[in-house]
PDB file of C-alpha atoms in Angstrom:
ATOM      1  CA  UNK A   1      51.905  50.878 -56.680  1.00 67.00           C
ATOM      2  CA  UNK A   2      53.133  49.765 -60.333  1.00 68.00           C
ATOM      3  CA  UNK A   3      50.185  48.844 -62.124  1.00 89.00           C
ATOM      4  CA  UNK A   4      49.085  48.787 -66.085  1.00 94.00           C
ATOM      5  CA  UNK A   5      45.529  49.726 -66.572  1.00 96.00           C
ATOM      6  CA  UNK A   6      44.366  48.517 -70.573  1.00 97.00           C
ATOM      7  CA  UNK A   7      40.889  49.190 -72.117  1.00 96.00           C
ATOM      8  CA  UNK A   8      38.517  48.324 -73.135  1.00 97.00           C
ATOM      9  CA  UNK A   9      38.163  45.347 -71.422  1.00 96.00           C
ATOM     10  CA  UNK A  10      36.466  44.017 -74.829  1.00 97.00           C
ATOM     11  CA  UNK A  11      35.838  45.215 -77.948  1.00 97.00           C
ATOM     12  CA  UNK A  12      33.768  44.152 -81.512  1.00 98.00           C
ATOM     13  CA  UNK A  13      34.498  45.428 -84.793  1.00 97.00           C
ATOM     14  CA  UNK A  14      33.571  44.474 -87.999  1.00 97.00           C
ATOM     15  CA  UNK A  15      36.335  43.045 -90.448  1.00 97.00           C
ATOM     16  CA  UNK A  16      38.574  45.099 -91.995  1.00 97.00           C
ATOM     17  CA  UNK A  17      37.653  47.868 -89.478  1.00 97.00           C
ATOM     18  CA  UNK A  18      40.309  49.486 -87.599  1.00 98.00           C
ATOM     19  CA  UNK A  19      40.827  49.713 -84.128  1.00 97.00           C
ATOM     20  CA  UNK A  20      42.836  51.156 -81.408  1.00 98.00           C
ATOM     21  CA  UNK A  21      43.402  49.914 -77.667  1.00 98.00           C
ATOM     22  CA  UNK A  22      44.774  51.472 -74.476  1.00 98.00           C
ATOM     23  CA  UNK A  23      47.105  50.817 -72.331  1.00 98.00           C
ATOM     24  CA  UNK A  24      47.767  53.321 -69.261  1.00 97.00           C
ATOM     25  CA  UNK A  25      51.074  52.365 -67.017  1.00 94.00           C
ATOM     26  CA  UNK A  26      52.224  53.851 -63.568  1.00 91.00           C
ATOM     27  CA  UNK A  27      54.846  51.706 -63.551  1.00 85.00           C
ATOM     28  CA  UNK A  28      58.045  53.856 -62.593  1.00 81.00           C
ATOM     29  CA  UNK A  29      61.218  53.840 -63.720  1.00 82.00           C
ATOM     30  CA  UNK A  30      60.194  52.826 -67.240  1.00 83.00           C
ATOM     31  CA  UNK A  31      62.452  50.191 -68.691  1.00 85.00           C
ATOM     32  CA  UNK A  32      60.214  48.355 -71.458  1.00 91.00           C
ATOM     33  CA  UNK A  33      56.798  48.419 -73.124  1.00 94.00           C
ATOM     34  CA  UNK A  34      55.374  45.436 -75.100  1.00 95.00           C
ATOM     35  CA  UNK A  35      52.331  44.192 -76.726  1.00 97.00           C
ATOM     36  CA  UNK A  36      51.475  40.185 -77.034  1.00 97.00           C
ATOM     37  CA  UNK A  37      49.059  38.701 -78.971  1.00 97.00           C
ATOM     38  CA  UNK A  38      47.234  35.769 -77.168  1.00 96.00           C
ATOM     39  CA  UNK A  39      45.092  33.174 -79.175  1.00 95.00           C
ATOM     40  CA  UNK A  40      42.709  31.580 -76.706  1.00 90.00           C
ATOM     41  CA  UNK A  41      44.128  28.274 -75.423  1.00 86.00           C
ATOM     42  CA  UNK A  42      47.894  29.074 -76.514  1.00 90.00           C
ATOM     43  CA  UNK A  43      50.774  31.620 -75.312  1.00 93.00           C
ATOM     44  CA  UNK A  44      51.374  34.601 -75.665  1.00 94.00           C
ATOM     45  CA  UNK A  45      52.926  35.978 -79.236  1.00 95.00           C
ATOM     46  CA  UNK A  46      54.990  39.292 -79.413  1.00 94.00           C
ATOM     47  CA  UNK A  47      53.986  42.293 -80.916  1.00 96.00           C
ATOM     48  CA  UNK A  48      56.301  45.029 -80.698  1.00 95.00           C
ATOM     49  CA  UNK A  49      58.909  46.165 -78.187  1.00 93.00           C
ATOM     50  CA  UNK A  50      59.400  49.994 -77.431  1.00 93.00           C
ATOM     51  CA  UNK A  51      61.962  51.055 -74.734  1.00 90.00           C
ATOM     52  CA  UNK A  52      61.418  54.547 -73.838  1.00 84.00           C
ATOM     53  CA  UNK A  53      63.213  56.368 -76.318  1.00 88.00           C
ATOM     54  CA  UNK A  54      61.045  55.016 -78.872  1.00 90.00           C
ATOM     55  CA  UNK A  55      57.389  56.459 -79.935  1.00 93.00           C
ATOM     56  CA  UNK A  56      56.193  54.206 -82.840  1.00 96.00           C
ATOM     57  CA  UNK A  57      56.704  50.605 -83.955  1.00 95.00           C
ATOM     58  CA  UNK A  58      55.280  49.083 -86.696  1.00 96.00           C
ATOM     59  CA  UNK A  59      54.786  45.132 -87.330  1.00 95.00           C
ATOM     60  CA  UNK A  60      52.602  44.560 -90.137  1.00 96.00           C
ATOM     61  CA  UNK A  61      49.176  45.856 -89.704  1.00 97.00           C
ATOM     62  CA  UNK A  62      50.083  46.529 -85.848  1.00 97.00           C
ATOM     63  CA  UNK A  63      51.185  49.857 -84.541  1.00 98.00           C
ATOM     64  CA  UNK A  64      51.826  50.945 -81.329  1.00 97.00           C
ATOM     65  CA  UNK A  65      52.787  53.999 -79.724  1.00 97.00           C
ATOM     66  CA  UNK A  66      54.115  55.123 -76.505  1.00 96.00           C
ATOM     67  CA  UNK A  67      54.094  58.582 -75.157  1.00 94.00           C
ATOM     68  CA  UNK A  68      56.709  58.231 -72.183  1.00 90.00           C
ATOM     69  CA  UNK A  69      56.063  61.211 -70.169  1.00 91.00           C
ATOM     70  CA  UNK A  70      51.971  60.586 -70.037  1.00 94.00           C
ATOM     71  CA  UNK A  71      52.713  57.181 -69.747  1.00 93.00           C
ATOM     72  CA  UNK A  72      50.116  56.134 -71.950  1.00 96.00           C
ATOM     73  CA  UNK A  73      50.460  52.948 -74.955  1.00 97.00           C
ATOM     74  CA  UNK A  74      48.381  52.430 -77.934  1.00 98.00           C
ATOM     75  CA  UNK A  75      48.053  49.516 -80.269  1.00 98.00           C
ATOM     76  CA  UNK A  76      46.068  50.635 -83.594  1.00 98.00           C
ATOM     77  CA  UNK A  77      45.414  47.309 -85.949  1.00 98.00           C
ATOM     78  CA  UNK A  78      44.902  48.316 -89.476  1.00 98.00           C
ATOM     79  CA  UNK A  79      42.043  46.462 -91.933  1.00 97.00           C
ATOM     80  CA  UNK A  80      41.386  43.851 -89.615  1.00 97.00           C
ATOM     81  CA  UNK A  81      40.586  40.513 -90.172  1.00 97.00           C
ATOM     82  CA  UNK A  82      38.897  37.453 -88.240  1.00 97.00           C
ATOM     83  CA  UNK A  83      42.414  35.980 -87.382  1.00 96.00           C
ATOM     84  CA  UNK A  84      42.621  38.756 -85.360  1.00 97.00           C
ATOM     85  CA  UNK A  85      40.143  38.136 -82.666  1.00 97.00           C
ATOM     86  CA  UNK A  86      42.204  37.305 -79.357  1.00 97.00           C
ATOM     87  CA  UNK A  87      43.329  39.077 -76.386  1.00 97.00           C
ATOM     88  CA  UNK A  88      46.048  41.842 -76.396  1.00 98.00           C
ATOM     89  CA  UNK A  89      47.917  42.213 -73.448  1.00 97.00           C
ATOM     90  CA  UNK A  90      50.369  45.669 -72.542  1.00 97.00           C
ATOM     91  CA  UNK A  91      53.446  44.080 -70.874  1.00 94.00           C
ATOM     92  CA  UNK A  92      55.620  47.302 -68.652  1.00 93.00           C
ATOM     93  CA  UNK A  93      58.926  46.110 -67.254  1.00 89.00           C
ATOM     94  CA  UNK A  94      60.376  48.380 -64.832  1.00 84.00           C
ATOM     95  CA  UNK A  95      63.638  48.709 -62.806  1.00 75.00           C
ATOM     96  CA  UNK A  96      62.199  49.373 -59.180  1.00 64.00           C
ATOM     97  CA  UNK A  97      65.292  47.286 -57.044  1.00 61.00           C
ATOM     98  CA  UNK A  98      65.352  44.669 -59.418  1.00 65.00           C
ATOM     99  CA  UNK A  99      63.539  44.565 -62.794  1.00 69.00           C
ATOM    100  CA  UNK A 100      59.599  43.851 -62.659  1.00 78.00           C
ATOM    101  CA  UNK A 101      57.067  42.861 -64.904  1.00 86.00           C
ATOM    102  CA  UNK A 102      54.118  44.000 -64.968  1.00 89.00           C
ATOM    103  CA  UNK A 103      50.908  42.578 -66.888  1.00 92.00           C
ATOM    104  CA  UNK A 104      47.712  44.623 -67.834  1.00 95.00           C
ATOM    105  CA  UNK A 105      44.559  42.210 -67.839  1.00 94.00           C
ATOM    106  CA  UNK A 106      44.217  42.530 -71.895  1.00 96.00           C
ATOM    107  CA  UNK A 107      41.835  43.726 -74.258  1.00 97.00           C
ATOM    108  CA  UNK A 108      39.476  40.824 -75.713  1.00 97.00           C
ATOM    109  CA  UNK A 109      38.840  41.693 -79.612  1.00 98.00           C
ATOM    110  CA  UNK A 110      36.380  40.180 -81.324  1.00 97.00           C
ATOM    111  CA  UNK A 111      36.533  40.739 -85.290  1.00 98.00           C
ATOM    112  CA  UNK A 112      32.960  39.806 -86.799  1.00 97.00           C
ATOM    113  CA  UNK A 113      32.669  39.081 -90.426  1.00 95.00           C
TER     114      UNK A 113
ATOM    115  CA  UNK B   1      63.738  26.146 -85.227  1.00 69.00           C
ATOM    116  CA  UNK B   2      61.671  24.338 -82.691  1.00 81.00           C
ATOM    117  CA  UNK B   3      59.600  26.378 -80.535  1.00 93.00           C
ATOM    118  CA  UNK B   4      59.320  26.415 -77.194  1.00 96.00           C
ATOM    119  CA  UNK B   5      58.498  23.264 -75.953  1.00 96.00           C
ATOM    120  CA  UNK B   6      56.925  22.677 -72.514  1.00 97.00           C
ATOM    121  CA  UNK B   7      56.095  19.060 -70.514  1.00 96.00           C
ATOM    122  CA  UNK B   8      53.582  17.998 -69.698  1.00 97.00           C
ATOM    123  CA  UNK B   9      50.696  19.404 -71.306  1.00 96.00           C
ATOM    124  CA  UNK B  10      48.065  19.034 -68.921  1.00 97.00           C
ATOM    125  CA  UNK B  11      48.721  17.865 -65.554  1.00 96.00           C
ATOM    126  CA  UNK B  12      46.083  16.937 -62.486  1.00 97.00           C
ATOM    127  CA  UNK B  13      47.259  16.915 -58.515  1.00 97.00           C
ATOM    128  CA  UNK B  14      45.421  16.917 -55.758  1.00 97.00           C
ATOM    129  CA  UNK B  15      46.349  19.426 -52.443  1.00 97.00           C
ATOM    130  CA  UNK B  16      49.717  18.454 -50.916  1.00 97.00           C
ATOM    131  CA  UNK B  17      51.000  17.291 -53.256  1.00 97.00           C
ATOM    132  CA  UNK B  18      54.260  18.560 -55.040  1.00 97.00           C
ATOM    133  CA  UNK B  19      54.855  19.469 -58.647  1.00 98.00           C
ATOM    134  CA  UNK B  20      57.482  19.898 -61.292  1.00 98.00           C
ATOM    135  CA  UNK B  21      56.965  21.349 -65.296  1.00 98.00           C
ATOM    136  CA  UNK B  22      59.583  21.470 -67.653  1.00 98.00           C
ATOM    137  CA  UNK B  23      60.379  24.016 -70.290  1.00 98.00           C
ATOM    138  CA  UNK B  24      63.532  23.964 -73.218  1.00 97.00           C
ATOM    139  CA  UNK B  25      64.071  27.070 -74.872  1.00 97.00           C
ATOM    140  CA  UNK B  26      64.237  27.654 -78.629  1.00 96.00           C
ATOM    141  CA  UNK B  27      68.182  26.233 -78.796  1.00 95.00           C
ATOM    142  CA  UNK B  28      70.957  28.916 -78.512  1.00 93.00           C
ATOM    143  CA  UNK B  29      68.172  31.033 -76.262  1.00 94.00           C
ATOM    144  CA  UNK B  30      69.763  31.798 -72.846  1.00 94.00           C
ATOM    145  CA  UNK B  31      66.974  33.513 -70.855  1.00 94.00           C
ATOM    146  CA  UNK B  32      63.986  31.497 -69.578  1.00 95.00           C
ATOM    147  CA  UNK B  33      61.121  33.613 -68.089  1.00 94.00           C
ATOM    148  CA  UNK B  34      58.064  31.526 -66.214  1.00 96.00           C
ATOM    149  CA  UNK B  35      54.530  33.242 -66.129  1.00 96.00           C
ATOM    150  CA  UNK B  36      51.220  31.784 -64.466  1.00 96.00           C
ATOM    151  CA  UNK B  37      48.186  32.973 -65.944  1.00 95.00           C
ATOM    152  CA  UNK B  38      44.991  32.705 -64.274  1.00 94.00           C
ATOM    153  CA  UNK B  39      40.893  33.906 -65.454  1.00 90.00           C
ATOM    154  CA  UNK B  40      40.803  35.970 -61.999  1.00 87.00           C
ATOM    155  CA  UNK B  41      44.486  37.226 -61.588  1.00 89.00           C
ATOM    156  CA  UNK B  42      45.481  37.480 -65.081  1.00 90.00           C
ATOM    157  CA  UNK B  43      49.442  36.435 -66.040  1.00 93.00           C
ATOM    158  CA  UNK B  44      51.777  37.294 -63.378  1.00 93.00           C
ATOM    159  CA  UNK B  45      55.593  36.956 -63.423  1.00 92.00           C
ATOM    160  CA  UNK B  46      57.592  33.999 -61.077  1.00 94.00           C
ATOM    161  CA  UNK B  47      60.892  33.921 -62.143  1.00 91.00           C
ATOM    162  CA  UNK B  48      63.735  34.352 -65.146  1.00 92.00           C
ATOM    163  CA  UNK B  49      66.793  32.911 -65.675  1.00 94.00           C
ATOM    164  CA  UNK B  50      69.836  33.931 -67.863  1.00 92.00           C
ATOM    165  CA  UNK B  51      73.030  31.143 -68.033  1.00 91.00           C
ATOM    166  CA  UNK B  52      71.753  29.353 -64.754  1.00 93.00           C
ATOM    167  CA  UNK B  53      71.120  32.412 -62.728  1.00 93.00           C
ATOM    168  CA  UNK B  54      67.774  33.260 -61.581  1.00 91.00           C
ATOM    169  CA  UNK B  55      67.811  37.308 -62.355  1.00 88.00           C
ATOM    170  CA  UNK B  56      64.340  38.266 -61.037  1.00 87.00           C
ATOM    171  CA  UNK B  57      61.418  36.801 -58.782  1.00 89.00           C
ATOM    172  CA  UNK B  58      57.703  37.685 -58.523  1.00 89.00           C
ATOM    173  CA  UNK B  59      56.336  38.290 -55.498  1.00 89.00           C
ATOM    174  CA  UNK B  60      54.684  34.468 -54.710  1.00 94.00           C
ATOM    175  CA  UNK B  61      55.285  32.738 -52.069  1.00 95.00           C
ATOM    176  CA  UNK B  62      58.079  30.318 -51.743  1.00 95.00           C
ATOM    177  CA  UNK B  63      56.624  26.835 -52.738  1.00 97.00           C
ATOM    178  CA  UNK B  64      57.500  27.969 -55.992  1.00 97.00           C
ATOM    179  CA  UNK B  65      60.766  27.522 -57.495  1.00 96.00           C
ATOM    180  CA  UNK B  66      62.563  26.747 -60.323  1.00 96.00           C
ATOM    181  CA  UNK B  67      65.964  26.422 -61.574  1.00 96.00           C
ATOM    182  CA  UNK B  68      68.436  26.445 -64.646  1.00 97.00           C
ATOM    183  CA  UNK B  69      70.505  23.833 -66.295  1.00 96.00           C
ATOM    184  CA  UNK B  70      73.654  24.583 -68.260  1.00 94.00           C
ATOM    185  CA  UNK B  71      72.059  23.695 -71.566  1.00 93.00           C
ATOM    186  CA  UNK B  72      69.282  26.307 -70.763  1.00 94.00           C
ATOM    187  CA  UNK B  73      66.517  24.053 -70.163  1.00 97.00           C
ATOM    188  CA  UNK B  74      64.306  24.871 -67.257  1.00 97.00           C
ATOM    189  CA  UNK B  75      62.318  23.194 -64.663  1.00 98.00           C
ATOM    190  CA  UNK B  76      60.102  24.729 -61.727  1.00 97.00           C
ATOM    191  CA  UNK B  77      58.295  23.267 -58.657  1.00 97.00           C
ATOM    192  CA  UNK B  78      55.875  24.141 -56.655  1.00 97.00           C
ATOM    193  CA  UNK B  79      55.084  22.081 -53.318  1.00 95.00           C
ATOM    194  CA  UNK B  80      52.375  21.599 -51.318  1.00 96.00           C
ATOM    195  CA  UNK B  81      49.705  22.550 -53.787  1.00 97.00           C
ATOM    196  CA  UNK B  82      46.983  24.318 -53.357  1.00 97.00           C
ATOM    197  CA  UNK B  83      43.550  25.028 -55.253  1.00 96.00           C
ATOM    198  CA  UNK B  84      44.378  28.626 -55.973  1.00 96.00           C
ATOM    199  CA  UNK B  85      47.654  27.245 -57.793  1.00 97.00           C
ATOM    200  CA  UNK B  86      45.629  25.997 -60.652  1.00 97.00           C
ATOM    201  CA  UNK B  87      46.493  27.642 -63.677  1.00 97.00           C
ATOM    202  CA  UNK B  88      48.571  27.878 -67.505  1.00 97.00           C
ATOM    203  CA  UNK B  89      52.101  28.039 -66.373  1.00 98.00           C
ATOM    204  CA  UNK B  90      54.288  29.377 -69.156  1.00 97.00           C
ATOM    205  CA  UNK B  91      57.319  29.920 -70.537  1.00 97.00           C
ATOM    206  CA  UNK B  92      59.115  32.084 -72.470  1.00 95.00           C
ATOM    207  CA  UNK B  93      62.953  32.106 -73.991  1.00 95.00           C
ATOM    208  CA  UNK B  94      64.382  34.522 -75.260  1.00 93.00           C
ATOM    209  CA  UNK B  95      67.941  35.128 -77.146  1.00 91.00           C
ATOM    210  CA  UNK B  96      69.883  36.867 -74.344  1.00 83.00           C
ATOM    211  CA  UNK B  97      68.980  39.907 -72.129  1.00 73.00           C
ATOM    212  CA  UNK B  98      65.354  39.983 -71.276  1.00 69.00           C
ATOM    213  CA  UNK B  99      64.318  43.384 -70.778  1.00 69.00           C
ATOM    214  CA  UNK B 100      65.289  43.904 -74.634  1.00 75.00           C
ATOM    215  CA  UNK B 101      65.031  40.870 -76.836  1.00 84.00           C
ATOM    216  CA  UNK B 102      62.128  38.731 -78.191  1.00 89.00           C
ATOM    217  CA  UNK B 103      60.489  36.869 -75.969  1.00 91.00           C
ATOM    218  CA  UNK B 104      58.861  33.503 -77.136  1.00 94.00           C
ATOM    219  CA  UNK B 105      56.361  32.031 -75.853  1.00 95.00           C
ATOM    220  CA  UNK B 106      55.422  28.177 -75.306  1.00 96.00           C
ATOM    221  CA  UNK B 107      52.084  26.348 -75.509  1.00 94.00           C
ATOM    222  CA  UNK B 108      52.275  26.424 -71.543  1.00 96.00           C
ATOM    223  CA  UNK B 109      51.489  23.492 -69.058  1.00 97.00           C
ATOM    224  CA  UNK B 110      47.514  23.612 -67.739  1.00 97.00           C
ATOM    225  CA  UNK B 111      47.509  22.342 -64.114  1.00 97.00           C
ATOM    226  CA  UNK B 112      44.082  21.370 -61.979  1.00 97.00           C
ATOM    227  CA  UNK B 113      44.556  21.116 -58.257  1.00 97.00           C
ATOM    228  CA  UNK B 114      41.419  19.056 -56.735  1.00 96.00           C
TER     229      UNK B 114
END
């Protein structure tokens, strides 16, 4: 079954900590890999895009990583800030008889000042 | 560039009845993606279009549909609603091919089924 597994489920750091979050995908074959941002109350906001040829991409203080053959996503956020507190959600499209996407339930991050 | 626009906002029904939300792209986007998002089942995928075509469906049942128009703006239905269909639909356009591109997002239309 194709799923996308993320933890933690939530997380609390202080501002200007970093962080890192998970995102664990059995979705098979691989097309795509993203990462959304998602203020409460509003849609979704892209992070970064990684196809499976790619192992790092960078946007600002976001970085995420994909190791293709583990299957396995990070997103590490660098000095963060209160703006950053909202949900992050792994995104896997896959080509299984037509493309599919596939949501992970999304890490809640609360930054604290 | 305007965003993603999506009509109406919010929007109340009761069971039975029928539905239709309305989403225009960011103008010269082709693809239009449609997403329901739900506390319990999280966002799930229903359909996207490219040029009038739908590409790809989810797996819901077939109440829901939706459709294209040549100048990319996007409408879906659902009929005979149900409480379990009450949710943030949402929308996303994106430039061209959707498995590679951007995809943005709109504020999304909240709908309560009583």
């Amino acid at each position: 079954k194709n799923q996308v597994e993320q933890s933690p489920q939530s997380l609390i750091i202080l501002e200007g900590k970093n962080c890192t979050l998970q995102c664990n995908y059995t979705v098979s074959p691989f097309s795509n890999l993203r990462w959304y941002k998602q203020d409460t109350g509003r849609g979704p906001v892209s992070l970064t895009i990684m196809t499976f040829s790619e192992n790092t991409k960078s946007n600002g203080r976001y970085t995420a990583t994909l190791d293709a053959d583990t299957k396995q996503s990070s997103l590490h956020i660098t000095a963060s800030q209160l703006s950053d507190s909202a949900s992050y959600i792994c995104v896997v499209r896959g080509n299984t008889g037509g493309f599919k996407t596939i949501f992970g339930a999304g890490t809640r991050l609360f930054v604290k000042a | 560039k305007a965003g993603v626009t999506q009509t109406p906002r919010y929007l109340i029904k009761t069971r039975g009845q029928q539905v239709t939300l309305s989403c225009s792209p960011i103008s010269g986007h082709r693809s239009v993606s449609w997403y329901q998002q739900t506390p319990g089942q999280g966002l799930q995928f229903l359909f996207e279009y490219f040029s009038e075509t739908q590409r790809n469906k989810g797996n819901f049942p077939g109440r829901f549909s939706g459709r294209q128009f040549s100048n990319s703006r996007s409408e879906m239905n659902v009929s005979t609603l149900e409480l379990g269909d009450s949710a943030l639909y949402l929308c996303a356009s994106s430039l061209g091919r959707v498995d590679t591109d951007t995809q943005y997002f709109g504020p999304g239309t909240r709908l309560t089924v009583l």
